[in-house]
């Protein structure tokens, strides 16, 4: 699962101004893989290759990827760490009998777990 990104919120990537045919739509739970074929363009900067199961491979400027990464994408490993953290906090809140923390961390755990399980199902379906 090297360099696997999971979409956490629906978003649209606009490849060209004013042309709706150049828009790529991504849905929550969709997987993206960073390819090895990066290249540098003087006027744009680094272009990163992204691969998905629903779109043909495309290039995106690294600055856009960083922007989307902050708002709409998570690394697979980051989600796994988040699940472990919230599971620990759920266990601690049970030990302390803290209902408020339990509810918060249970909701967070459920969110991240559903995102991870949904992406695992999509990955299995894509590999068949």
C-alpha atoms as an extended CHARMM CRD file, in Angstrom:
* protein
*
       128  EXT
         1         1  UNK       CA              0.0000000000        0.0000000000        0.0000000000  PROA      1               0.0000000000
         2         2  UNK       CA              2.8780000000        2.3290000000       -0.6710000000  PROA      2               0.0000000000
         3         3  UNK       CA              1.8090000000        5.9230000000       -1.3310000000  PROA      3               0.0000000000
         4         4  UNK       CA             -1.8980000000        5.1600000000       -1.1000000000  PROA      4               0.0000000000
         5         5  UNK       CA             -4.1960000000        8.1350000000       -0.4590000000  PROA      5               0.0000000000
         6         6  UNK       CA             -7.8390000000        7.8940000000        0.5930000000  PROA      6               0.0000000000
         7         7  UNK       CA            -10.3400000000       10.6340000000       -0.2470000000  PROA      7               0.0000000000
         8         8  UNK       CA            -12.0180000000       11.7750000000        2.9910000000  PROA      8               0.0000000000
         9         9  UNK       CA            -14.4460000000       14.2800000000        1.4160000000  PROA      9               0.0000000000
        10        10  UNK       CA            -15.9270000000       14.5740000000       -2.0530000000  PROA      10              0.0000000000
        11        11  UNK       CA            -14.0680000000       17.1510000000       -4.1420000000  PROA      11              0.0000000000
        12        12  UNK       CA            -13.4960000000       18.2470000000       -7.7190000000  PROA      12              0.0000000000
        13        13  UNK       CA            -10.0990000000       18.8810000000       -9.2610000000  PROA      13              0.0000000000
        14        14  UNK       CA            -10.2090000000       21.5190000000      -12.0280000000  PROA      14              0.0000000000
        15        15  UNK       CA             -7.4460000000       20.7910000000      -14.5210000000  PROA      15              0.0000000000
        16        16  UNK       CA             -8.1790000000       23.7630000000      -16.7520000000  PROA      16              0.0000000000
        17        17  UNK       CA             -9.9990000000       27.0530000000      -16.1680000000  PROA      17              0.0000000000
        18        18  UNK       CA            -13.4570000000       27.3900000000      -17.6560000000  PROA      18              0.0000000000
        19        19  UNK       CA            -13.6840000000       23.9250000000      -19.1890000000  PROA      19              0.0000000000
        20        20  UNK       CA            -16.0010000000       21.4650000000      -17.3590000000  PROA      20              0.0000000000
        21        21  UNK       CA            -14.6070000000       18.5470000000      -19.4070000000  PROA      21              0.0000000000
        22        22  UNK       CA            -11.3080000000       18.9920000000      -17.6200000000  PROA      22              0.0000000000
        23        23  UNK       CA            -12.8300000000       18.4730000000      -14.1520000000  PROA      23              0.0000000000
        24        24  UNK       CA            -12.1930000000       15.2810000000      -12.2170000000  PROA      24              0.0000000000
        25        25  UNK       CA            -14.6600000000       14.3390000000       -9.4800000000  PROA      25              0.0000000000
        26        26  UNK       CA            -13.5690000000       12.2500000000       -6.5010000000  PROA      26              0.0000000000
        27        27  UNK       CA            -15.8400000000       10.5680000000       -3.9680000000  PROA      27              0.0000000000
        28        28  UNK       CA            -15.2760000000        9.8890000000       -0.2850000000  PROA      28              0.0000000000
        29        29  UNK       CA            -13.5020000000        6.5540000000        0.2060000000  PROA      29              0.0000000000
        30        30  UNK       CA            -11.9140000000        6.5190000000       -3.2540000000  PROA      30              0.0000000000
        31        31  UNK       CA             -8.2940000000        5.3960000000       -3.4580000000  PROA      31              0.0000000000
        32        32  UNK       CA             -5.4610000000        7.2240000000       -5.2040000000  PROA      32              0.0000000000
        33        33  UNK       CA             -1.9460000000        5.9890000000       -5.7810000000  PROA      33              0.0000000000
        34        34  UNK       CA              1.0530000000        8.2080000000       -6.3760000000  PROA      34              0.0000000000
        35        35  UNK       CA              2.9270000000        6.9640000000       -9.4280000000  PROA      35              0.0000000000
        36        36  UNK       CA              6.6700000000        6.9710000000      -10.0280000000  PROA      36              0.0000000000
        37        37  UNK       CA              6.5960000000        9.1170000000      -13.1650000000  PROA      37              0.0000000000
        38        38  UNK       CA              6.9970000000       12.6690000000      -11.7880000000  PROA      38              0.0000000000
        39        39  UNK       CA              8.4760000000       15.4340000000      -13.8700000000  PROA      39              0.0000000000
        40        40  UNK       CA              9.3150000000       19.1110000000      -13.6140000000  PROA      40              0.0000000000
        41        41  UNK       CA              7.8310000000       21.8500000000      -15.8360000000  PROA      41              0.0000000000
        42        42  UNK       CA              9.4930000000       25.2520000000      -15.5840000000  PROA      42              0.0000000000
        43        43  UNK       CA              6.2940000000       27.3500000000      -15.4640000000  PROA      43              0.0000000000
        44        44  UNK       CA              4.3160000000       24.9510000000      -13.2100000000  PROA      44              0.0000000000
        45        45  UNK       CA              6.8050000000       23.1450000000      -10.9920000000  PROA      45              0.0000000000
        46        46  UNK       CA              6.7030000000       19.4530000000      -10.1280000000  PROA      46              0.0000000000
        47        47  UNK       CA              3.9200000000       17.3790000000      -11.6440000000  PROA      47              0.0000000000
        48        48  UNK       CA              2.9270000000       14.2520000000       -9.7230000000  PROA      48              0.0000000000
        49        49  UNK       CA              1.2870000000       11.2620000000      -11.3780000000  PROA      49              0.0000000000
        50        50  UNK       CA             -1.9040000000       10.0200000000       -9.6870000000  PROA      50              0.0000000000
        51        51  UNK       CA             -3.6750000000        6.7630000000      -10.4470000000  PROA      51              0.0000000000
        52        52  UNK       CA             -7.2040000000        5.7990000000       -9.3930000000  PROA      52              0.0000000000
        53        53  UNK       CA             -9.5730000000        2.9770000000      -10.1670000000  PROA      53              0.0000000000
        54        54  UNK       CA            -12.1920000000        5.3490000000      -11.6060000000  PROA      54              0.0000000000
        55        55  UNK       CA            -10.0350000000        7.7770000000      -13.6360000000  PROA      55              0.0000000000
        56        56  UNK       CA             -7.2280000000        7.3250000000      -16.1500000000  PROA      56              0.0000000000
        57        57  UNK       CA             -3.8090000000        8.3220000000      -14.7320000000  PROA      57              0.0000000000
        58        58  UNK       CA             -3.3030000000       12.0780000000      -14.6580000000  PROA      58              0.0000000000
        59        59  UNK       CA             -0.7450000000       14.6210000000      -13.5460000000  PROA      59              0.0000000000
        60        60  UNK       CA             -1.3530000000       17.2160000000      -10.8530000000  PROA      60              0.0000000000
        61        61  UNK       CA              0.9750000000       20.0080000000       -9.7170000000  PROA      61              0.0000000000
        62        62  UNK       CA              2.5270000000       19.1060000000       -6.3730000000  PROA      62              0.0000000000
        63        63  UNK       CA              1.2640000000       22.3810000000       -4.8670000000  PROA      63              0.0000000000
        64        64  UNK       CA             -2.3470000000       21.3670000000       -5.6600000000  PROA      64              0.0000000000
        65        65  UNK       CA             -1.7580000000       17.9180000000       -4.2380000000  PROA      65              0.0000000000
        66        66  UNK       CA             -0.5240000000       19.4870000000       -1.0070000000  PROA      66              0.0000000000
        67        67  UNK       CA             -3.6280000000       21.6920000000       -0.8710000000  PROA      67              0.0000000000
        68        68  UNK       CA             -5.9610000000       18.7290000000       -1.4510000000  PROA      68              0.0000000000
        69        69  UNK       CA             -3.9230000000       16.6120000000        0.9440000000  PROA      69              0.0000000000
        70        70  UNK       CA             -4.5300000000       19.0870000000        3.7440000000  PROA      70              0.0000000000
        71        71  UNK       CA             -8.2900000000       19.1780000000        3.1650000000  PROA      71              0.0000000000
        72        72  UNK       CA             -9.5170000000       16.0460000000        1.3620000000  PROA      72              0.0000000000
        73        73  UNK       CA             -6.8970000000       13.2850000000        1.3660000000  PROA      73              0.0000000000
        74        74  UNK       CA             -5.2330000000       11.1240000000        3.9870000000  PROA      74              0.0000000000
        75        75  UNK       CA             -2.4790000000        8.5770000000        3.7190000000  PROA      75              0.0000000000
        76        76  UNK       CA             -3.6700000000        5.0460000000        4.4210000000  PROA      76              0.0000000000
        77        77  UNK       CA             -1.1570000000        4.7710000000        7.2720000000  PROA      77              0.0000000000
        78        78  UNK       CA             -2.4250000000        8.0340000000        8.8530000000  PROA      78              0.0000000000
        79        79  UNK       CA             -5.9370000000        6.6130000000        9.0000000000  PROA      79              0.0000000000
        80        80  UNK       CA             -4.6380000000        3.4150000000       10.5980000000  PROA      80              0.0000000000
        81        81  UNK       CA             -2.8500000000        5.5210000000       13.2390000000  PROA      81              0.0000000000
        82        82  UNK       CA             -6.0030000000        7.5450000000       13.8430000000  PROA      82              0.0000000000
        83        83  UNK       CA             -7.9920000000        4.3440000000       14.3640000000  PROA      83              0.0000000000
        84        84  UNK       CA             -5.4370000000        3.0860000000       16.8910000000  PROA      84              0.0000000000
        85        85  UNK       CA             -5.4380000000        6.4260000000       18.7300000000  PROA      85              0.0000000000
        86        86  UNK       CA             -9.2220000000        6.6500000000       19.0180000000  PROA      86              0.0000000000
        87        87  UNK       CA             -9.4670000000        3.0000000000       20.0690000000  PROA      87              0.0000000000
        88        88  UNK       CA             -6.9890000000        3.7340000000       22.8680000000  PROA      88              0.0000000000
        89        89  UNK       CA             -9.0200000000        6.7840000000       23.9150000000  PROA      89              0.0000000000
        90        90  UNK       CA            -12.2660000000        4.7620000000       23.8660000000  PROA      90              0.0000000000
        91        91  UNK       CA            -10.6400000000        2.1760000000       26.1440000000  PROA      91              0.0000000000
        92        92  UNK       CA             -9.3190000000        4.8980000000       28.4710000000  PROA      92              0.0000000000
        93        93  UNK       CA            -12.6970000000        6.6320000000       28.6350000000  PROA      93              0.0000000000
        94        94  UNK       CA            -14.3230000000        3.3170000000       29.5790000000  PROA      94              0.0000000000
        95        95  UNK       CA            -11.7590000000        2.8070000000       32.3340000000  PROA      95              0.0000000000
        96        96  UNK       CA            -12.4410000000        6.3420000000       33.6260000000  PROA      96              0.0000000000
        97        97  UNK       CA            -16.2040000000        6.0670000000       33.0640000000  PROA      97              0.0000000000
        98        98  UNK       CA            -16.1460000000        9.3210000000       31.1080000000  PROA      98              0.0000000000
        99        99  UNK       CA            -19.2750000000        9.2640000000       28.9260000000  PROA      99              0.0000000000
       100       100  UNK       CA            -18.4910000000       12.4960000000       27.0520000000  PROA      100             0.0000000000
       101       101  UNK       CA            -15.0250000000       11.3750000000       25.9460000000  PROA      101             0.0000000000
       102       102  UNK       CA            -16.3780000000        7.9270000000       25.1490000000  PROA      102             0.0000000000
       103       103  UNK       CA            -19.0170000000        9.3660000000       22.8180000000  PROA      103             0.0000000000
       104       104  UNK       CA            -16.5510000000       11.6680000000       21.0870000000  PROA      104             0.0000000000
       105       105  UNK       CA            -13.8470000000        9.0550000000       20.5020000000  PROA      105             0.0000000000
       106       106  UNK       CA            -16.4190000000        6.3850000000       19.5730000000  PROA      106             0.0000000000
       107       107  UNK       CA            -17.8010000000        8.6730000000       16.8670000000  PROA      107             0.0000000000
       108       108  UNK       CA            -14.3000000000        9.4350000000       15.5910000000  PROA      108             0.0000000000
       109       109  UNK       CA            -13.3740000000        5.7520000000       15.6530000000  PROA      109             0.0000000000
       110       110  UNK       CA            -16.5310000000        4.8600000000       13.7380000000  PROA      110             0.0000000000
       111       111  UNK       CA            -15.8470000000        7.5390000000       11.0980000000  PROA      111             0.0000000000
       112       112  UNK       CA            -12.2430000000        6.4700000000       10.4610000000  PROA      112             0.0000000000
       113       113  UNK       CA            -13.1160000000        2.7810000000       10.6380000000  PROA      113             0.0000000000
       114       114  UNK       CA            -15.8860000000        3.1560000000        8.0360000000  PROA      114             0.0000000000
       115       115  UNK       CA            -13.5440000000        5.1060000000        5.7760000000  PROA      115             0.0000000000
       116       116  UNK       CA            -10.8370000000        2.4540000000        6.1050000000  PROA      116             0.0000000000
       117       117  UNK       CA            -13.2320000000       -0.4730000000        5.5980000000  PROA      117             0.0000000000
       118       118  UNK       CA            -14.8810000000        1.2010000000        2.6140000000  PROA      118             0.0000000000
       119       119  UNK       CA            -11.5230000000        1.7550000000        0.9540000000  PROA      119             0.0000000000
       120       120  UNK       CA            -10.4840000000       -1.8400000000        1.6890000000  PROA      120             0.0000000000
       121       121  UNK       CA            -13.6350000000       -3.0970000000       -0.0570000000  PROA      121             0.0000000000
       122       122  UNK       CA            -12.9520000000       -0.8760000000       -3.0640000000  PROA      122             0.0000000000
       123       123  UNK       CA             -9.3730000000       -2.0850000000       -3.2130000000  PROA      123             0.0000000000
       124       124  UNK       CA            -10.4710000000       -5.7390000000       -3.1180000000  PROA      124             0.0000000000
       125       125  UNK       CA            -13.0400000000       -5.1410000000       -5.8440000000  PROA      125             0.0000000000
       126       126  UNK       CA            -10.4600000000       -3.4000000000       -8.0220000000  PROA      126             0.0000000000
       127       127  UNK       CA             -7.9780000000       -6.2590000000       -7.7210000000  PROA      127             0.0000000000
       128       128  UNK       CA            -10.4440000000       -8.9840000000       -8.8100000000  PROA      128             0.0000000000
